[in-house]
Amino acid sequence: MTQIEGLERLLAEHPFFRDMSQRARDLIAGCAANRVFHDGERLLREGDQADVFYLVRHGAVAVEVQAPGRKPLVLETLGDGEVLGWSWLVPPYRVQFDGRAVGLVRALAMDAKCLRGKCAKDPALGYEFLSHFVGVMAERLTAARLQMLDIYGHPGDYMEMSQGLTGEDSAPAKPSPTGG
Amino acid sequence: MTQAAPGLAWNPMIADAMLPARYRVDAIRRELTGVFTLALVPVDGGDALTFAPGQYNMLYQFGVGEVPISLSGDPACPRPLVHTIRAVGTVTNALQHLASGHMVGLRGPFGTHWPAEAAQGADLVIMAGGIGLAPLRPLIYQVLANRKRYGAVCIFYGARTPDEILYRDELEQWRSRFDLTVEVTVDRAGPDWLGRVGVVTRLLAAKGFSPPDTIACLCGPEIMMRYAVLALRDQGVGPERIYVSLERNMQCGLGFCGHCQFGASFVCRDGPVFRFDGIAKRFDIREI
Amino acid sequence: MPDTLLISTEALQGLLDALIAKGYQPVGPRLERGAIVYETLSAASDLPRGYLDEQGGGHYRLSKADPSSPETAGIFRYAVGPQSWKGFLFPSRQSLWRARRTETGFAFEPETDDAPAYAFLGARPCELAAMRIQDRVFQEGPYVDRGYAERRARAFVVAVNCTRAGGTCFCASMGTGPRAEDGFDLCLTELLDADDHAFLVEIGSASGRALMELVRHRTATPEEIERGRRAITDAAEQMGRRMPPDAAAILASNPEHPRWDQVAQRCLSCANCTLVCPTCFCSRVEDTTSLDGVEAARHRQWDSCFTLDFSYIHGGPVRRETAARYRHWITHKLSTWHAQFGTSGCTGCGRCITWCPVGIDITEEVAAIQATERAEPLGDE
């Protein structure tokens, strides 16, 4: 029991669970386990069954995608207080991206199978849980879209946008001795 | 209407603000691909040009044209005048090929500045995207020179890739200081990048500042600033405590040419630095 | 010398002679290419006689007055043509400076302004208002446009009150006409009927008074002054258009109105309105070099917010849509101009209506937004 109590405290402190109901936290505490990952270890691997997700307590996790013939591409990094993994919510429960520890990572591993079961039995809990996750997903989607815009990119590369006042030509280039 | 007889002598009180002064390139430094820094010293003597962080000069390349470029050096050491420039058009591409000893024209400094004095006593969030760090660097220098007058100081910087981080050495120096929070994030990276990947607005979650007591200064693409303003407001930083630097077509710097109008403001004269509450409504109007 | 004098039609030549004797270059209305334009006058006979203008949305025609009517002798019975005095005080293209390569780099050579001292003959009240508005822009802000200030200070203004309204005039609703209150050295009112043709002359400045010493005149009678007053009142009553008095607020509060897209379907983005407008002041800077690269120059020339280039920041223009460009122009003219310069940017001269190829009417656009605002109030109150 002492370990469960410790986990309850950790859950209560974690920003993701902080504003969830006490009841919800109590119910899910049983599905949580404290984990430590060393630099380079994978918390999640693309293609695996999504039976676990993590609440990052300390450290950074790189969410990345592997492609043949090139280095893995880091899509985003998650840090203290963030949630890693939401594929466990959506059938067929398959992990979409790798999650790799960058340096030492302390995290709470949540048994997703156990949670799915509890959510299915208790729709109120399920709803509360889902609302929290939808918030996280919406945030990630917005962030991903902003990244996709490539707002710092060079003009014409993708989006015709610029940054700041500095270094910007304020007039169009003209095909004549007239300057821009 | 006649105020004097025909043949009135030229009134020396009226400065011809469209005539540049001659400056010489003291040094040119390649910062990133297509991004370079020009250090300029005056040719014809005269008083040293003083400037406030956030202001800009109009730089003239002989026969090619003129562009507005923010000052990016230390306001306490205005000689040489330092400008970081990205080569994106005719003039900036020409400026890129200058070498030490070459001559340029310079008018300025123009425009409004960051609230370095007004922010004293407050926490300071300095958020930059891409080359938007350049117009904020003078503010960082000024704040560091008077570090005790400010509360917590956070520098949040977003770049496209690790290779496109501007002033990387300085960011690392600042990061090693105990009295600064420096967070850098990039939009995309390979596995050898140990820093953060993700949009710059997410850095605000790092806290390290007290929102109600914070002054935020933002410079970067307008999209970035729009989302940063939302994120800051969510955190509790009021619009009257947020400052943004805008970019518009600027040709004269004096409010005459009309190109830079943003609602009732001439960005060249009433900006480029605006307190957000003054422009919040306009910020949401498309193509204004 | 009393403040209101009377001169004969013949004395107009004396007036021109006096201006020339004082060193001015008289500029005034002439008939050119089917329109009344402002050009150098060498004699009073250069002035148009017996011409009436017919103006409407996208419509301008000059016609000869009926030979049997007194109008046939009238000189200032037209309203305003496509040009304004802006072209003299703020030339459409001017050199700002030149630069020349030297062994160590280059050297700047400031441009000297060799414009003569102009005497504007025939400036209408709305045009005096336009000059006052451009004074605010070019010489009463934090920076002064040297060239403008010099030309303006040296100019002599002979205004002419309007005794006939043009088809697109709405100066009465802008408070700028049809009578000139001030801003002139001399102001003429044309008295014209079957058996009499003369001009009342009001003195507006010491220079004006000095000039009249050189021109044959007599004191105007109270009856003549009253005739002038009535003729001006007639012009005010002829105006078929008016600008809603709260145009500034209407536009400021409707940046997202559907009318913008409607007007954009008609607007050709041709920039005519900005070029004929007597107050539009936007310009662009152009840098050029000689072919051998030895000499460079900078010019400033009129620009228009209707061009796509106007708001260009590298990557693209800020105002891509015609709707946004039209909104910018009219909102600037009638609304944000107040914040910038403490005055409306519109004088009610009607040129933008007349010279718009599709006849877009600035007063109608404001009224349309105002009308729909009333019909469908925003919000639930």
mmCIF file with all atom_site columns, C-alpha atoms in Angstrom, chain B residues 41-219:
data_model
loop_
_atom_site.group_PDB
_atom_site.id
_atom_site.type_symbol
_atom_site.label_atom_id
_atom_site.label_alt_id
_atom_site.label_comp_id
_atom_site.label_asym_id
_atom_site.label_entity_id
_atom_site.label_seq_id
_atom_site.pdbx_PDB_ins_code
_atom_site.Cartn_x
_atom_site.Cartn_y
_atom_site.Cartn_z
_atom_site.occupancy
_atom_site.B_iso_or_equiv
_atom_site.pdbx_formal_charge
_atom_site.auth_seq_id
_atom_site.auth_comp_id
_atom_site.auth_asym_id
_atom_site.auth_atom_id
_atom_site.pdbx_PDB_model_num
ATOM 1   C CA . VAL B 1 41  ? 31.082 53.139 -38.778 1.00 0.00 ? 41  VAL B CA 1
ATOM 2   C CA . PRO B 1 42  ? 30.336 56.673 -39.976 1.00 0.00 ? 42  PRO B CA 1
ATOM 3   C CA . VAL B 1 43  ? 32.524 58.099 -42.738 1.00 0.00 ? 43  VAL B CA 1
ATOM 4   C CA . ASP B 1 44  ? 31.869 61.775 -42.323 1.00 0.00 ? 44  ASP B CA 1
ATOM 5   C CA . GLY B 1 45  ? 32.337 62.082 -38.569 1.00 0.00 ? 45  GLY B CA 1
ATOM 6   C CA . GLY B 1 46  ? 29.709 63.823 -36.523 1.00 0.00 ? 46  GLY B CA 1
ATOM 7   C CA . ASP B 1 47  ? 28.102 62.755 -33.279 1.00 0.00 ? 47  ASP B CA 1
ATOM 8   C CA . ALA B 1 48  ? 27.853 59.065 -32.536 1.00 0.00 ? 48  ALA B CA 1
ATOM 9   C CA . LEU B 1 49  ? 24.412 57.811 -33.404 1.00 0.00 ? 49  LEU B CA 1
ATOM 10  C CA . THR B 1 50  ? 22.575 56.635 -30.322 1.00 0.00 ? 50  THR B CA 1
ATOM 11  C CA . PHE B 1 51  ? 19.661 54.259 -30.510 1.00 0.00 ? 51  PHE B CA 1
ATOM 12  C CA . ALA B 1 52  ? 17.203 52.440 -28.297 1.00 0.00 ? 52  ALA B CA 1
ATOM 13  C CA . PRO B 1 53  ? 16.658 48.654 -28.465 1.00 0.00 ? 53  PRO B CA 1
ATOM 14  C CA . GLY B 1 54  ? 14.055 47.844 -31.120 1.00 0.00 ? 54  GLY B CA 1
ATOM 15  C CA . GLN B 1 55  ? 14.778 50.785 -33.420 1.00 0.00 ? 55  GLN B CA 1
ATOM 16  C CA . TYR B 1 56  ? 15.894 50.383 -37.002 1.00 0.00 ? 56  TYR B CA 1
ATOM 17  C CA . ASN B 1 57  ? 17.932 52.105 -39.680 1.00 0.00 ? 57  ASN B CA 1
ATOM 18  C CA . MET B 1 58  ? 17.360 52.423 -43.401 1.00 0.00 ? 58  MET B CA 1
ATOM 19  C CA . LEU B 1 59  ? 20.425 50.960 -45.117 1.00 0.00 ? 59  LEU B CA 1
ATOM 20  C CA . TYR B 1 60  ? 21.200 52.042 -48.660 1.00 0.00 ? 60  TYR B CA 1
ATOM 21  C CA . GLN B 1 61  ? 23.207 50.024 -51.134 1.00 0.00 ? 61  GLN B CA 1
ATOM 22  C CA . PHE B 1 62  ? 24.555 52.231 -53.917 1.00 0.00 ? 62  PHE B CA 1
ATOM 23  C CA . GLY B 1 63  ? 22.192 52.253 -56.853 1.00 0.00 ? 63  GLY B CA 1
ATOM 24  C CA . VAL B 1 64  ? 20.179 49.285 -55.636 1.00 0.00 ? 64  VAL B CA 1
ATOM 25  C CA . GLY B 1 65  ? 17.937 50.647 -52.935 1.00 0.00 ? 65  GLY B CA 1
ATOM 26  C CA . GLU B 1 66  ? 17.175 50.942 -49.293 1.00 0.00 ? 66  GLU B CA 1
ATOM 27  C CA . VAL B 1 67  ? 15.832 48.553 -46.666 1.00 0.00 ? 67  VAL B CA 1
ATOM 28  C CA . PRO B 1 68  ? 14.767 48.884 -43.040 1.00 0.00 ? 68  PRO B CA 1
ATOM 29  C CA . ILE B 1 69  ? 17.077 46.880 -40.795 1.00 0.00 ? 69  ILE B CA 1
ATOM 30  C CA . SER B 1 70  ? 16.774 46.648 -37.033 1.00 0.00 ? 70  SER B CA 1
ATOM 31  C CA . LEU B 1 71  ? 19.775 47.498 -34.948 1.00 0.00 ? 71  LEU B CA 1
ATOM 32  C CA . SER B 1 72  ? 21.010 44.354 -33.280 1.00 0.00 ? 72  SER B CA 1
ATOM 33  C CA . GLY B 1 73  ? 24.076 45.513 -31.365 1.00 0.00 ? 73  GLY B CA 1
ATOM 34  C CA . ASP B 1 74  ? 24.640 46.862 -27.900 1.00 0.00 ? 74  ASP B CA 1
ATOM 35  C CA . PRO B 1 75  ? 22.979 50.255 -27.418 1.00 0.00 ? 75  PRO B CA 1
ATOM 36  C CA . ALA B 1 76  ? 25.715 51.128 -24.916 1.00 0.00 ? 76  ALA B CA 1
ATOM 37  C CA . CYS B 1 77  ? 28.336 50.735 -27.662 1.00 0.00 ? 77  CYS B CA 1
ATOM 38  C CA . PRO B 1 78  ? 26.772 52.290 -30.772 1.00 0.00 ? 78  PRO B CA 1
ATOM 39  C CA . ARG B 1 79  ? 30.104 52.358 -32.608 1.00 0.00 ? 79  ARG B CA 1
ATOM 40  C CA . PRO B 1 80  ? 30.075 50.375 -34.779 1.00 0.00 ? 80  PRO B CA 1
ATOM 41  C CA . LEU B 1 81  ? 26.368 50.105 -35.505 1.00 0.00 ? 81  LEU B CA 1
ATOM 42  C CA . VAL B 1 82  ? 25.471 46.445 -35.800 1.00 0.00 ? 82  VAL B CA 1
ATOM 43  C CA . HIS B 1 83  ? 22.749 45.102 -38.095 1.00 0.00 ? 83  HIS B CA 1
ATOM 44  C CA . THR B 1 84  ? 21.868 41.452 -38.640 1.00 0.00 ? 84  THR B CA 1
ATOM 45  C CA . ILE B 1 85  ? 20.312 40.947 -42.041 1.00 0.00 ? 85  ILE B CA 1
ATOM 46  C CA . ARG B 1 86  ? 18.732 38.083 -43.907 1.00 0.00 ? 86  ARG B CA 1
ATOM 47  C CA . ALA B 1 87  ? 19.243 38.090 -47.650 1.00 0.00 ? 87  ALA B CA 1
ATOM 48  C CA . VAL B 1 88  ? 15.759 37.829 -49.092 1.00 0.00 ? 88  VAL B CA 1
ATOM 49  C CA . GLY B 1 89  ? 15.489 40.516 -51.742 1.00 0.00 ? 89  GLY B CA 1
ATOM 50  C CA . THR B 1 90  ? 17.408 42.677 -54.160 1.00 0.00 ? 90  THR B CA 1
ATOM 51  C CA . VAL B 1 91  ? 18.884 45.042 -51.614 1.00 0.00 ? 91  VAL B CA 1
ATOM 52  C CA . THR B 1 92  ? 19.657 42.545 -48.876 1.00 0.00 ? 92  THR B CA 1
ATOM 53  C CA . ASN B 1 93  ? 21.237 40.211 -51.419 1.00 0.00 ? 93  ASN B CA 1
ATOM 54  C CA . ALA B 1 94  ? 23.448 43.057 -52.571 1.00 0.00 ? 94  ALA B CA 1
ATOM 55  C CA . LEU B 1 95  ? 24.353 43.962 -48.990 1.00 0.00 ? 95  LEU B CA 1
ATOM 56  C CA . GLN B 1 96  ? 25.377 40.362 -48.448 1.00 0.00 ? 96  GLN B CA 1
ATOM 57  C CA . HIS B 1 97  ? 28.241 40.764 -50.891 1.00 0.00 ? 97  HIS B CA 1
ATOM 58  C CA . LEU B 1 98  ? 29.751 43.737 -49.137 1.00 0.00 ? 98  LEU B CA 1
ATOM 59  C CA . ALA B 1 99  ? 33.181 43.441 -47.615 1.00 0.00 ? 99  ALA B CA 1
ATOM 60  C CA . SER B 1 100 ? 35.047 45.323 -44.961 1.00 0.00 ? 100 SER B CA 1
ATOM 61  C CA . GLY B 1 101 ? 35.812 48.853 -46.178 1.00 0.00 ? 101 GLY B CA 1
ATOM 62  C CA . HIS B 1 102 ? 32.832 49.127 -48.516 1.00 0.00 ? 102 HIS B CA 1
ATOM 63  C CA . MET B 1 103 ? 30.463 52.036 -48.217 1.00 0.00 ? 103 MET B CA 1
ATOM 64  C CA . VAL B 1 104 ? 26.725 52.103 -47.562 1.00 0.00 ? 104 VAL B CA 1
ATOM 65  C CA . GLY B 1 105 ? 24.197 54.832 -46.864 1.00 0.00 ? 105 GLY B CA 1
ATOM 66  C CA . LEU B 1 106 ? 22.352 54.957 -43.564 1.00 0.00 ? 106 LEU B CA 1
ATOM 67  C CA . ARG B 1 107 ? 19.377 56.902 -42.268 1.00 0.00 ? 107 ARG B CA 1
ATOM 68  C CA . GLY B 1 108 ? 18.055 56.535 -38.778 1.00 0.00 ? 108 GLY B CA 1
ATOM 69  C CA . PRO B 1 109 ? 17.507 55.448 -36.179 1.00 0.00 ? 109 PRO B CA 1
ATOM 70  C CA . PHE B 1 110 ? 13.761 55.327 -36.650 1.00 0.00 ? 110 PHE B CA 1
ATOM 71  C CA . GLY B 1 111 ? 10.795 53.955 -34.793 1.00 0.00 ? 111 GLY B CA 1
ATOM 72  C CA . THR B 1 112 ? 9.702  53.003 -31.328 1.00 0.00 ? 112 THR B CA 1
ATOM 73  C CA . HIS B 1 113 ? 11.661 50.837 -28.921 1.00 0.00 ? 113 HIS B CA 1
ATOM 74  C CA . TRP B 1 114 ? 11.240 48.002 -26.441 1.00 0.00 ? 114 TRP B CA 1
ATOM 75  C CA . PRO B 1 115 ? 10.061 49.082 -22.963 1.00 0.00 ? 115 PRO B CA 1
ATOM 76  C CA . ALA B 1 116 ? 13.447 48.550 -21.296 1.00 0.00 ? 116 ALA B CA 1
ATOM 77  C CA . GLU B 1 117 ? 12.762 51.284 -18.734 1.00 0.00 ? 117 GLU B CA 1
ATOM 78  C CA . ALA B 1 118 ? 9.082  50.515 -18.199 1.00 0.00 ? 118 ALA B CA 1
ATOM 79  C CA . ALA B 1 119 ? 9.940  46.863 -17.565 1.00 0.00 ? 119 ALA B CA 1
ATOM 80  C CA . GLN B 1 120 ? 12.270 47.648 -14.679 1.00 0.00 ? 120 GLN B CA 1
ATOM 81  C CA . GLY B 1 121 ? 11.131 45.899 -11.547 1.00 0.00 ? 121 GLY B CA 1
ATOM 82  C CA . ALA B 1 122 ? 9.071  43.433 -13.559 1.00 0.00 ? 122 ALA B CA 1
ATOM 83  C CA . ASP B 1 123 ? 9.793  39.936 -14.773 1.00 0.00 ? 123 ASP B CA 1
ATOM 84  C CA . LEU B 1 124 ? 10.734 39.951 -18.435 1.00 0.00 ? 124 LEU B CA 1
ATOM 85  C CA . VAL B 1 125 ? 9.819  37.412 -21.085 1.00 0.00 ? 125 VAL B CA 1
ATOM 86  C CA . ILE B 1 126 ? 11.727 37.888 -24.325 1.00 0.00 ? 126 ILE B CA 1
ATOM 87  C CA . MET B 1 127 ? 10.343 35.645 -27.036 1.00 0.00 ? 127 MET B CA 1
ATOM 88  C CA . ALA B 1 128 ? 11.859 35.467 -30.479 1.00 0.00 ? 128 ALA B CA 1
ATOM 89  C CA . GLY B 1 129 ? 11.396 33.366 -33.577 1.00 0.00 ? 129 GLY B CA 1
ATOM 90  C CA . GLY B 1 130 ? 13.961 32.917 -36.328 1.00 0.00 ? 130 GLY B CA 1
ATOM 91  C CA . ILE B 1 131 ? 15.820 36.099 -37.156 1.00 0.00 ? 131 ILE B CA 1
ATOM 92  C CA . GLY B 1 132 ? 13.425 37.928 -34.822 1.00 0.00 ? 132 GLY B CA 1
ATOM 93  C CA . LEU B 1 133 ? 16.082 37.476 -32.172 1.00 0.00 ? 133 LEU B CA 1
ATOM 94  C CA . ALA B 1 134 ? 18.137 40.218 -33.844 1.00 0.00 ? 134 ALA B CA 1
ATOM 95  C CA . PRO B 1 135 ? 15.881 43.185 -32.935 1.00 0.00 ? 135 PRO B CA 1
ATOM 96  C CA . LEU B 1 136 ? 15.640 41.810 -29.390 1.00 0.00 ? 136 LEU B CA 1
ATOM 97  C CA . ARG B 1 137 ? 19.378 41.395 -28.831 1.00 0.00 ? 137 ARG B CA 1
ATOM 98  C CA . PRO B 1 138 ? 19.929 45.096 -27.958 1.00 0.00 ? 138 PRO B CA 1
ATOM 99  C CA . LEU B 1 139 ? 17.249 44.701 -25.293 1.00 0.00 ? 139 LEU B CA 1
ATOM 100 C CA . ILE B 1 140 ? 18.974 41.610 -23.911 1.00 0.00 ? 140 ILE B CA 1
ATOM 101 C CA . TYR B 1 141 ? 22.283 43.519 -23.765 1.00 0.00 ? 141 TYR B CA 1
ATOM 102 C CA . GLN B 1 142 ? 20.655 46.434 -22.016 1.00 0.00 ? 142 GLN B CA 1
ATOM 103 C CA . VAL B 1 143 ? 18.875 44.207 -19.510 1.00 0.00 ? 143 VAL B CA 1
ATOM 104 C CA . LEU B 1 144 ? 22.041 42.243 -18.765 1.00 0.00 ? 144 LEU B CA 1
ATOM 105 C CA . ALA B 1 145 ? 23.946 45.493 -18.209 1.00 0.00 ? 145 ALA B CA 1
ATOM 106 C CA . ASN B 1 146 ? 21.339 46.449 -15.616 1.00 0.00 ? 146 ASN B CA 1
ATOM 107 C CA . ARG B 1 147 ? 20.402 42.968 -14.513 1.00 0.00 ? 147 ARG B CA 1
ATOM 108 C CA . LYS B 1 148 ? 19.601 43.947 -10.908 1.00 0.00 ? 148 LYS B CA 1
ATOM 109 C CA . ARG B 1 149 ? 16.815 46.267 -12.037 1.00 0.00 ? 149 ARG B CA 1
ATOM 110 C CA . TYR B 1 150 ? 14.735 43.392 -13.375 1.00 0.00 ? 150 TYR B CA 1
ATOM 111 C CA . GLY B 1 151 ? 12.996 40.423 -11.833 1.00 0.00 ? 151 GLY B CA 1
ATOM 112 C CA . ALA B 1 152 ? 13.205 37.034 -13.523 1.00 0.00 ? 152 ALA B CA 1
ATOM 113 C CA . VAL B 1 153 ? 14.371 37.249 -17.131 1.00 0.00 ? 153 VAL B CA 1
ATOM 114 C CA . CYS B 1 154 ? 13.366 34.492 -19.567 1.00 0.00 ? 154 CYS B CA 1
ATOM 115 C CA . ILE B 1 155 ? 14.552 34.250 -23.147 1.00 0.00 ? 155 ILE B CA 1
ATOM 116 C CA . PHE B 1 156 ? 12.453 31.882 -25.249 1.00 0.00 ? 156 PHE B CA 1
ATOM 117 C CA . TYR B 1 157 ? 13.720 31.292 -28.748 1.00 0.00 ? 157 TYR B CA 1
ATOM 118 C CA . GLY B 1 158 ? 12.351 29.224 -31.589 1.00 0.00 ? 158 GLY B CA 1
ATOM 119 C CA . ALA B 1 159 ? 14.203 28.390 -34.769 1.00 0.00 ? 159 ALA B CA 1
ATOM 120 C CA . ARG B 1 160 ? 13.536 26.204 -37.752 1.00 0.00 ? 160 ARG B CA 1
ATOM 121 C CA . THR B 1 161 ? 16.345 23.698 -37.225 1.00 0.00 ? 161 THR B CA 1
ATOM 122 C CA . PRO B 1 162 ? 19.394 23.500 -34.949 1.00 0.00 ? 162 PRO B CA 1
ATOM 123 C CA . ASP B 1 163 ? 21.497 24.830 -37.852 1.00 0.00 ? 163 ASP B CA 1
ATOM 124 C CA . GLU B 1 164 ? 19.380 27.940 -38.036 1.00 0.00 ? 164 GLU B CA 1
ATOM 125 C CA . ILE B 1 165 ? 19.769 29.120 -34.469 1.00 0.00 ? 165 ILE B CA 1
ATOM 126 C CA . LEU B 1 166 ? 20.913 32.717 -34.594 1.00 0.00 ? 166 LEU B CA 1
ATOM 127 C CA . TYR B 1 167 ? 23.610 33.954 -32.171 1.00 0.00 ? 167 TYR B CA 1
ATOM 128 C CA . ARG B 1 168 ? 24.095 30.395 -30.958 1.00 0.00 ? 168 ARG B CA 1
ATOM 129 C CA . ASP B 1 169 ? 27.306 31.128 -29.023 1.00 0.00 ? 169 ASP B CA 1
ATOM 130 C CA . GLU B 1 170 ? 25.668 33.959 -27.181 1.00 0.00 ? 170 GLU B CA 1
ATOM 131 C CA . LEU B 1 171 ? 22.549 31.939 -26.420 1.00 0.00 ? 171 LEU B CA 1
ATOM 132 C CA . GLU B 1 172 ? 24.811 29.303 -24.884 1.00 0.00 ? 172 GLU B CA 1
ATOM 133 C CA . GLN B 1 173 ? 26.624 31.937 -22.830 1.00 0.00 ? 173 GLN B CA 1
ATOM 134 C CA . TRP B 1 174 ? 23.349 33.407 -21.639 1.00 0.00 ? 174 TRP B CA 1
ATOM 135 C CA . ARG B 1 175 ? 22.053 29.954 -20.866 1.00 0.00 ? 175 ARG B CA 1
ATOM 136 C CA . SER B 1 176 ? 24.984 29.317 -18.575 1.00 0.00 ? 176 SER B CA 1
ATOM 137 C CA . ARG B 1 177 ? 24.136 32.331 -16.432 1.00 0.00 ? 177 ARG B CA 1
ATOM 138 C CA . PHE B 1 178 ? 22.279 31.681 -13.211 1.00 0.00 ? 178 PHE B CA 1
ATOM 139 C CA . ASP B 1 179 ? 20.225 34.828 -13.488 1.00 0.00 ? 179 ASP B CA 1
ATOM 140 C CA . LEU B 1 180 ? 18.646 33.991 -16.861 1.00 0.00 ? 180 LEU B CA 1
ATOM 141 C CA . THR B 1 181 ? 16.239 31.329 -18.091 1.00 0.00 ? 181 THR B CA 1
ATOM 142 C CA . VAL B 1 182 ? 17.085 30.533 -21.689 1.00 0.00 ? 182 VAL B CA 1
ATOM 143 C CA . GLU B 1 183 ? 15.006 27.978 -23.563 1.00 0.00 ? 183 GLU B CA 1
ATOM 144 C CA . VAL B 1 184 ? 15.540 27.149 -27.202 1.00 0.00 ? 184 VAL B CA 1
ATOM 145 C CA . THR B 1 185 ? 13.302 25.001 -29.350 1.00 0.00 ? 185 THR B CA 1
ATOM 146 C CA . VAL B 1 186 ? 13.386 24.051 -33.002 1.00 0.00 ? 186 VAL B CA 1
ATOM 147 C CA . ASP B 1 187 ? 10.658 22.962 -35.390 1.00 0.00 ? 187 ASP B CA 1
ATOM 148 C CA . ARG B 1 188 ? 12.526 19.916 -36.645 1.00 0.00 ? 188 ARG B CA 1
ATOM 149 C CA . ALA B 1 189 ? 15.715 18.135 -35.718 1.00 0.00 ? 189 ALA B CA 1
ATOM 150 C CA . GLY B 1 190 ? 17.723 14.967 -36.048 1.00 0.00 ? 190 GLY B CA 1
ATOM 151 C CA . PRO B 1 191 ? 18.498 12.668 -33.135 1.00 0.00 ? 191 PRO B CA 1
ATOM 152 C CA . ASP B 1 192 ? 21.789 14.435 -32.383 1.00 0.00 ? 192 ASP B CA 1
ATOM 153 C CA . TRP B 1 193 ? 19.929 17.550 -31.241 1.00 0.00 ? 193 TRP B CA 1
ATOM 154 C CA . LEU B 1 194 ? 19.562 17.206 -27.494 1.00 0.00 ? 194 LEU B CA 1
ATOM 155 C CA . GLY B 1 195 ? 17.440 20.310 -27.098 1.00 0.00 ? 195 GLY B CA 1
ATOM 156 C CA . ARG B 1 196 ? 13.741 20.787 -27.482 1.00 0.00 ? 196 ARG B CA 1
ATOM 157 C CA . VAL B 1 197 ? 11.639 20.218 -30.575 1.00 0.00 ? 197 VAL B CA 1
ATOM 158 C CA . GLY B 1 198 ? 8.260  21.912 -30.834 1.00 0.00 ? 198 GLY B CA 1
ATOM 159 C CA . VAL B 1 199 ? 6.668  25.304 -31.272 1.00 0.00 ? 199 VAL B CA 1
ATOM 160 C CA . VAL B 1 200 ? 8.127  28.226 -29.382 1.00 0.00 ? 200 VAL B CA 1
ATOM 161 C CA . THR B 1 201 ? 4.861  29.061 -27.618 1.00 0.00 ? 201 THR B CA 1
ATOM 162 C CA . ARG B 1 202 ? 5.116  25.802 -25.661 1.00 0.00 ? 202 ARG B CA 1
ATOM 163 C CA . LEU B 1 203 ? 8.219  27.180 -23.948 1.00 0.00 ? 203 LEU B CA 1
ATOM 164 C CA . LEU B 1 204 ? 5.960  29.537 -22.036 1.00 0.00 ? 204 LEU B CA 1
ATOM 165 C CA . ALA B 1 205 ? 4.791  26.572 -19.986 1.00 0.00 ? 205 ALA B CA 1
ATOM 166 C CA . ALA B 1 206 ? 8.299  26.441 -18.522 1.00 0.00 ? 206 ALA B CA 1
ATOM 167 C CA . LYS B 1 207 ? 7.266  29.248 -16.192 1.00 0.00 ? 207 LYS B CA 1
ATOM 168 C CA . GLY B 1 208 ? 10.154 30.801 -14.328 1.00 0.00 ? 208 GLY B CA 1
ATOM 169 C CA . PHE B 1 209 ? 8.244  34.089 -14.427 1.00 0.00 ? 209 PHE B CA 1
ATOM 170 C CA . SER B 1 210 ? 5.267  35.478 -12.591 1.00 0.00 ? 210 SER B CA 1
ATOM 171 C CA . PRO B 1 211 ? 2.599  36.311 -15.203 1.00 0.00 ? 211 PRO B CA 1
ATOM 172 C CA . PRO B 1 212 ? 0.905  39.248 -13.462 1.00 0.00 ? 212 PRO B CA 1
ATOM 173 C CA . ASP B 1 213 ? 4.302  40.914 -12.959 1.00 0.00 ? 213 ASP B CA 1
ATOM 174 C CA . THR B 1 214 ? 5.649  40.116 -16.401 1.00 0.00 ? 214 THR B CA 1
ATOM 175 C CA . ILE B 1 215 ? 6.419  42.301 -19.387 1.00 0.00 ? 215 ILE B CA 1
ATOM 176 C CA . ALA B 1 216 ? 6.674  40.257 -22.579 1.00 0.00 ? 216 ALA B CA 1
ATOM 177 C CA . CYS B 1 217 ? 8.531  41.372 -25.709 1.00 0.00 ? 217 CYS B CA 1
ATOM 178 C CA . LEU B 1 218 ? 7.861  39.374 -28.863 1.00 0.00 ? 218 LEU B CA 1
ATOM 179 C CA . CYS B 1 219 ? 9.538  39.439 -32.235 1.00 0.00 ? 219 CYS B CA 1
#
